[in-house]
Coordinates of C-alpha atoms in Angstrom, one line a residue:
M1 CA 61.0 60.7 187.0
N2 CA 64.1 60.7 189.2
P3 CA 65.8 64.2 188.9
T4 CA 69.3 65.1 190.3
F5 CA 70.3 67.4 193.4
S6 CA 73.4 68.4 194.7
K7 CA 74.9 68.6 198.1
I8 CA 76.9 71.8 198.7
Q9 CA 80.3 70.8 200.0
G10 CA 82.5 73.6 199.1
D11 CA 85.5 72.6 197.0
H12 CA 83.8 69.3 195.9
F13 CA 82.1 71.2 193.0
Y14 CA 85.3 73.5 192.1
P15 CA 85.5 75.0 189.7
F16 CA 81.8 75.4 188.7
I17 CA 80.3 76.4 192.1
Q18 CA 82.5 79.6 192.0
T19 CA 80.3 81.5 189.7
R20 CA 77.0 79.9 190.1
L21 CA 74.4 78.0 192.5
P22 CA 74.6 74.3 192.3
E23 CA 71.1 74.2 191.1
D24 CA 72.2 76.1 187.8
L25 CA 74.6 73.1 187.0
R26 CA 73.5 71.5 183.8
I27 CA 73.5 67.6 183.6
G28 CA 71.6 65.7 181.3
I29 CA 69.5 68.2 179.0
L30 CA 68.4 70.7 181.7
T31 CA 70.1 72.3 184.7
I32 CA 68.7 70.8 188.1
R33 CA 66.9 74.0 188.5
E34 CA 64.8 73.4 185.2
K35 CA 64.2 69.9 186.4
W36 CA 62.6 70.8 189.7
K37 CA 60.7 73.4 187.7
L38 CA 59.2 71.0 185.3
L39 CA 58.6 68.5 187.9
S40 CA 56.9 70.8 190.5
Q41 CA 55.6 73.4 188.2
S42 CA 57.3 75.7 190.2
D43 CA 60.6 77.3 191.5
A44 CA 60.2 75.3 194.6
L45 CA 63.6 74.8 196.1
L46 CA 64.7 74.7 199.7
L47 CA 68.3 75.5 200.5
T48 CA 69.9 74.3 203.5
E49 CA 73.4 74.2 204.5
K50 CA 74.1 70.8 203.2
E51 CA 71.8 70.1 200.4
I52 CA 69.2 71.3 197.8
T53 CA 66.1 69.4 198.1
P54 CA 62.4 69.9 196.6
L55 CA 59.9 71.0 198.9
Q56 CA 57.6 68.1 199.9
L57 CA 56.2 66.8 196.4
P58 CA 54.2 63.6 197.3
G59 CA 53.5 61.4 194.4
I60 CA 55.8 62.9 192.2
I61 CA 59.1 61.8 193.5
N62 CA 60.5 58.8 195.4
P63 CA 63.1 59.9 197.6
D64 CA 64.7 56.5 197.4
E65 CA 65.3 57.0 193.7
I66 CA 66.8 60.4 193.6
K67 CA 70.2 60.7 192.4
I68 CA 72.9 62.6 194.4
I69 CA 75.7 64.8 192.7
E70 CA 78.5 64.8 195.4
N71 CA 81.2 66.4 193.3
S72 CA 82.1 67.8 190.1
T73 CA 83.2 64.3 188.5
D74 CA 79.5 63.1 188.9
I75 CA 78.3 65.4 186.3
I76 CA 80.2 63.0 183.8
R77 CA 79.2 59.8 185.6
L78 CA 75.5 60.5 185.8
N79 CA 75.1 62.5 182.5
D80 CA 74.1 59.3 180.6
W81 CA 71.4 58.6 183.2
A82 CA 70.4 62.2 183.2
L83 CA 70.1 62.5 179.4
R84 CA 67.5 59.7 179.3
Q85 CA 65.5 61.1 182.4
D86 CA 65.3 64.4 180.7
Y87 CA 64.5 63.2 177.6
S88 CA 61.5 61.1 178.9
L89 CA 60.5 64.3 181.1
L90 CA 60.5 66.8 177.9
T91 CA 59.1 64.7 175.3
K92 CA 56.1 63.3 177.3
G93 CA 52.9 64.6 175.5
R94 CA 54.6 66.4 172.6
T95 CA 55.3 65.4 169.0
S96 CA 58.6 65.8 167.3
V97 CA 58.9 67.7 163.9
S98 CA 59.6 65.3 161.0
I99 CA 63.3 64.2 160.3
S100 CA 64.2 65.7 156.9
S101 CA 64.7 62.6 154.4
T102 CA 68.3 63.9 153.5
N103 CA 69.4 62.5 156.8
R104 CA 70.4 58.9 157.5
V105 CA 68.6 57.9 160.8
I106 CA 68.8 54.9 163.0
N107 CA 65.8 54.4 165.6
S108 CA 63.9 57.5 164.7
S109 CA 61.3 57.0 167.4
N110 CA 64.0 57.7 169.8
I111 CA 64.7 61.1 168.4
F112 CA 63.1 64.6 169.2
I113 CA 63.6 67.6 167.1
E114 CA 61.9 70.9 168.2
A115 CA 60.4 73.4 165.7
G116 CA 63.0 75.9 164.2
A117 CA 65.9 73.1 164.3
T118 CA 67.6 72.6 161.0
I119 CA 69.3 69.3 160.2
E120 CA 70.0 68.1 156.5
H121 CA 72.6 65.5 155.3
C122 CA 73.4 64.1 158.7
F123 CA 73.8 60.8 160.5
L124 CA 71.7 60.4 163.5
N125 CA 72.0 57.1 165.5
A126 CA 69.7 56.8 168.4
G127 CA 70.1 53.0 168.8
D128 CA 72.1 53.4 172.0
G129 CA 70.2 56.3 173.4
P130 CA 67.7 59.0 172.6
I131 CA 69.0 62.3 170.7
Y132 CA 67.3 65.6 171.6
I133 CA 67.7 68.7 169.3
A134 CA 66.3 71.8 170.9
K135 CA 64.8 74.9 168.9
N136 CA 66.7 76.8 166.7
A137 CA 69.9 74.4 166.8
V138 CA 71.8 74.1 163.5
I139 CA 73.4 70.6 162.6
M140 CA 75.4 71.4 159.5
E141 CA 75.7 68.8 156.9
G142 CA 77.9 65.6 157.4
S143 CA 77.7 65.8 161.2
M144 CA 77.5 62.5 162.8
L145 CA 75.4 62.2 166.2
R146 CA 75.2 59.3 168.4
G147 CA 72.9 59.1 171.5
P148 CA 72.3 59.6 174.1
L149 CA 72.8 63.1 173.3
S150 CA 71.4 66.5 173.6
I151 CA 71.8 69.6 171.5
G152 CA 70.8 72.9 173.1
E153 CA 68.7 75.8 171.9
N154 CA 70.6 78.0 169.4
A155 CA 73.8 75.8 169.3
V156 CA 75.4 75.0 166.1
V157 CA 77.3 71.7 165.4
K158 CA 79.8 72.5 162.5
M159 CA 80.1 70.4 159.4
G160 CA 81.5 67.1 159.8
A161 CA 81.5 67.0 163.6
K162 CA 81.6 63.6 165.2
I163 CA 79.7 63.4 168.6
Y164 CA 79.4 60.4 170.7
G165 CA 77.2 60.0 173.8
A166 CA 76.8 60.4 176.7
T167 CA 77.2 64.2 175.6
T168 CA 75.4 67.5 176.4
I169 CA 75.9 70.3 174.0
G170 CA 74.1 73.3 176.1
P171 CA 72.3 76.2 174.6
H172 CA 74.5 78.6 172.3
C173 CA 77.5 76.4 172.2
T174 CA 79.3 75.8 169.0
V175 CA 81.1 72.5 168.4
G176 CA 83.1 70.7 165.7
G177 CA 85.7 68.0 165.6
E178 CA 85.4 64.9 168.1
I179 CA 83.5 65.0 171.2
K180 CA 82.5 62.1 173.6
N181 CA 80.9 61.6 177.1
S182 CA 81.3 65.2 177.8
V183 CA 79.0 68.2 179.0
M184 CA 79.2 71.7 177.8
M185 CA 77.0 73.8 180.0
G186 CA 76.2 76.8 177.9
Y187 CA 77.5 79.3 175.6
S188 CA 81.0 77.8 175.1
N189 CA 82.7 77.0 172.0
K190 CA 84.9 74.0 170.7
A191 CA 84.4 74.8 167.1
H192 CA 87.2 73.1 165.5
D193 CA 89.2 69.7 165.1
G194 CA 90.5 68.4 168.2
Y195 CA 89.3 65.9 170.8
L196 CA 87.0 66.7 173.8
G197 CA 86.5 63.5 175.8
D198 CA 85.0 62.8 179.7
S199 CA 85.1 66.5 180.3
V200 CA 82.9 69.4 181.7
L201 CA 83.1 72.8 180.1
G202 CA 81.3 75.5 182.1
Y203 CA 79.8 78.6 180.5
W204 CA 81.7 81.0 178.2
C205 CA 84.6 78.8 177.5
N206 CA 86.7 78.4 174.2
L207 CA 89.0 75.9 173.0
G208 CA 91.1 77.1 170.1
A209 CA 91.6 75.2 167.0
G210 CA 93.3 71.6 167.4
T211 CA 93.0 71.8 171.4
S212 CA 92.7 68.1 172.9
N213 CA 92.5 66.5 176.4
S214 CA 93.8 63.2 177.5
N215 CA 91.3 61.1 179.4
I216 CA 93.4 58.3 180.0
K217 CA 96.8 57.6 181.5
N218 CA 99.6 55.7 179.5
T219 CA 99.7 53.3 182.5
A220 CA 95.8 53.0 182.3
G221 CA 95.9 53.7 185.9
N222 CA 93.5 55.6 188.4
I223 CA 93.5 59.3 187.7
K224 CA 93.5 61.9 190.7
I225 CA 92.1 65.1 190.1
R226 CA 92.5 68.3 192.3
L227 CA 89.5 70.2 193.0
D228 CA 91.1 73.3 194.6
K229 CA 92.0 72.3 198.2
I230 CA 91.0 68.4 198.0
E231 CA 91.9 65.5 195.8
I232 CA 89.6 63.1 194.6
N233 CA 89.8 59.7 192.6
A234 CA 88.2 60.0 189.4
G235 CA 88.6 56.5 188.2
T236 CA 90.5 55.3 185.1
K237 CA 89.0 57.7 182.3
F238 CA 88.6 61.3 182.9
G239 CA 89.7 64.4 180.8
L240 CA 89.0 68.0 181.8
L241 CA 87.1 70.3 184.2
M242 CA 87.1 74.0 183.0
G243 CA 85.6 76.7 184.9
D244 CA 83.3 79.6 183.4
Y245 CA 85.1 82.3 181.3
S246 CA 88.1 80.2 180.8
R247 CA 89.9 79.8 177.3
A248 CA 92.6 77.7 175.7
A249 CA 94.8 78.9 173.0
I250 CA 95.1 76.8 169.7
N251 CA 96.6 73.3 169.8
T252 CA 96.7 73.4 173.5
S253 CA 97.1 69.8 175.0
F254 CA 95.4 69.1 178.2
N255 CA 96.9 66.5 180.7
T256 CA 94.8 63.8 181.6
G257 CA 92.4 64.9 184.9
T258 CA 93.3 68.5 184.2
V259 CA 91.2 71.1 186.3
V260 CA 91.1 74.7 185.1
G261 CA 90.0 77.5 187.4
V262 CA 87.4 80.3 186.6
C263 CA 88.7 83.1 184.1
C264 CA 91.9 81.6 183.1
N265 CA 93.7 82.2 179.6
V266 CA 95.5 78.8 179.0
F267 CA 98.5 78.4 176.8
N268 CA 101.7 76.3 177.3
N269 CA 104.4 74.3 175.6
G270 CA 103.6 70.7 175.7
L271 CA 101.0 69.3 178.0
T272 CA 99.4 71.5 180.7
P273 CA 99.9 71.5 184.5
K274 CA 97.0 69.2 186.1
F275 CA 95.8 72.1 188.1
I276 CA 95.6 75.7 186.5
P277 CA 94.4 78.2 189.2
D278 CA 91.5 81.0 188.8
F279 CA 92.8 83.9 187.0
S280 CA 95.6 82.3 185.6
W281 CA 97.5 83.8 182.6
G282 CA 99.4 81.1 180.9
C283 CA 100.5 78.1 182.9
N284 CA 103.5 79.5 185.0
G285 CA 102.0 81.3 187.5
E286 CA 101.1 84.8 186.1
K287 CA 97.9 86.3 187.1
Y288 CA 95.4 87.4 184.5
L289 CA 94.7 91.0 185.7
L290 CA 91.1 91.6 186.6
E291 CA 90.3 94.6 184.5
K292 CA 91.9 92.9 181.4
A293 CA 89.8 89.8 182.2
L294 CA 86.6 91.5 182.3
T295 CA 87.2 93.4 179.2
D296 CA 88.0 90.3 177.4
I297 CA 85.0 88.4 178.8
N298 CA 83.0 91.2 177.5
N299 CA 84.4 90.9 173.9
W300 CA 83.8 87.1 174.0
K301 CA 80.1 87.8 175.1
K302 CA 79.7 90.3 172.2
F303 CA 80.1 87.3 169.7
K304 CA 76.8 85.9 171.0
G305 CA 75.1 89.2 171.5
Q306 CA 75.4 89.8 175.1
A307 CA 77.5 91.8 177.7
I308 CA 79.1 91.1 180.9
T309 CA 76.7 92.2 183.8
E310 CA 77.4 94.0 187.0
A311 CA 76.6 90.8 188.9
E312 CA 79.0 88.9 187.0
K313 CA 81.9 91.6 187.6
Q314 CA 81.2 91.3 191.4
I315 CA 81.4 87.7 191.6
L316 CA 84.6 87.8 189.6
T317 CA 86.1 90.7 191.3
D318 CA 85.6 88.6 194.7
I319 CA 87.0 85.3 193.1
C320 CA 90.1 87.5 192.0
N321 CA 90.5 89.5 195.1
P322 CA 88.6 87.6 198.1
P323 CA 87.1 90.0 200.5
A324 CA 89.1 90.0 203.7
I325 CA 88.0 87.6 206.6
I326 CA 87.6 89.7 209.9
K327 CA 87.9 87.4 212.6
P328 CA 86.2 88.5 215.9

């Protein structure tokens, strides 16, 4: 197996590195931390100033075959590869539960369903890549799933959803409408009609009904995106990066190559700006007040049986009001 690891290069991982360590980013089915744990049978990670690497694992990993994630756009670029790698890692020596006869299936040998998942009257096409459905996931009737694809633990796919590969729906996500070549890391919602393509949503995000993103310019030209203080070329197809705890109102239209920071409440007339800073209230420079933001996050977390933690509050406080840097 050839797992991924990530280089820590500040803004290159904006907006996701704001709220969590790089090894806790999800690409493929698993987070980077989970991949290393399965491969090494331990939590062995070596953190240095420049990179996260495994401790010496002779005979398990060929260093020449490791994939390197250099910035947030690579989560999308490498997700097809990572889904296939994780599928092989997770299914080795295991047997899938039987696929109900109510479903229409292509290439059933490339589909793995964990015990407790519910899938009836759906279309599952694993002809172009594997499909992995984790325990207690619910795939409602009429859903059309095309691999490579993973549906995480306790995730819900609503009726008639259309999900193309290469897509990762993380644990406890709720999804509907049309999704293509995207990653939802966990506990996030795109529950209604609308399009999400070539995009990454962090944790605890929510897209209102009818929200869609553009993933290609009308000129079909190269797309540049802003990762806080740096700008990078994202190729000719790129949609949306949304940081943890951010939300968008109904019928929001995200511009091509939009980056939304942490803890934003996005609403706007017409297309959004291409960069929306942390703690934005709307898209006109107004600040999302910290205490209100923390209360709202807690309200959203209650929907999934959780509550905001003191550690989360401190992280968000430091993002909203960065500690002063005392120079010698």
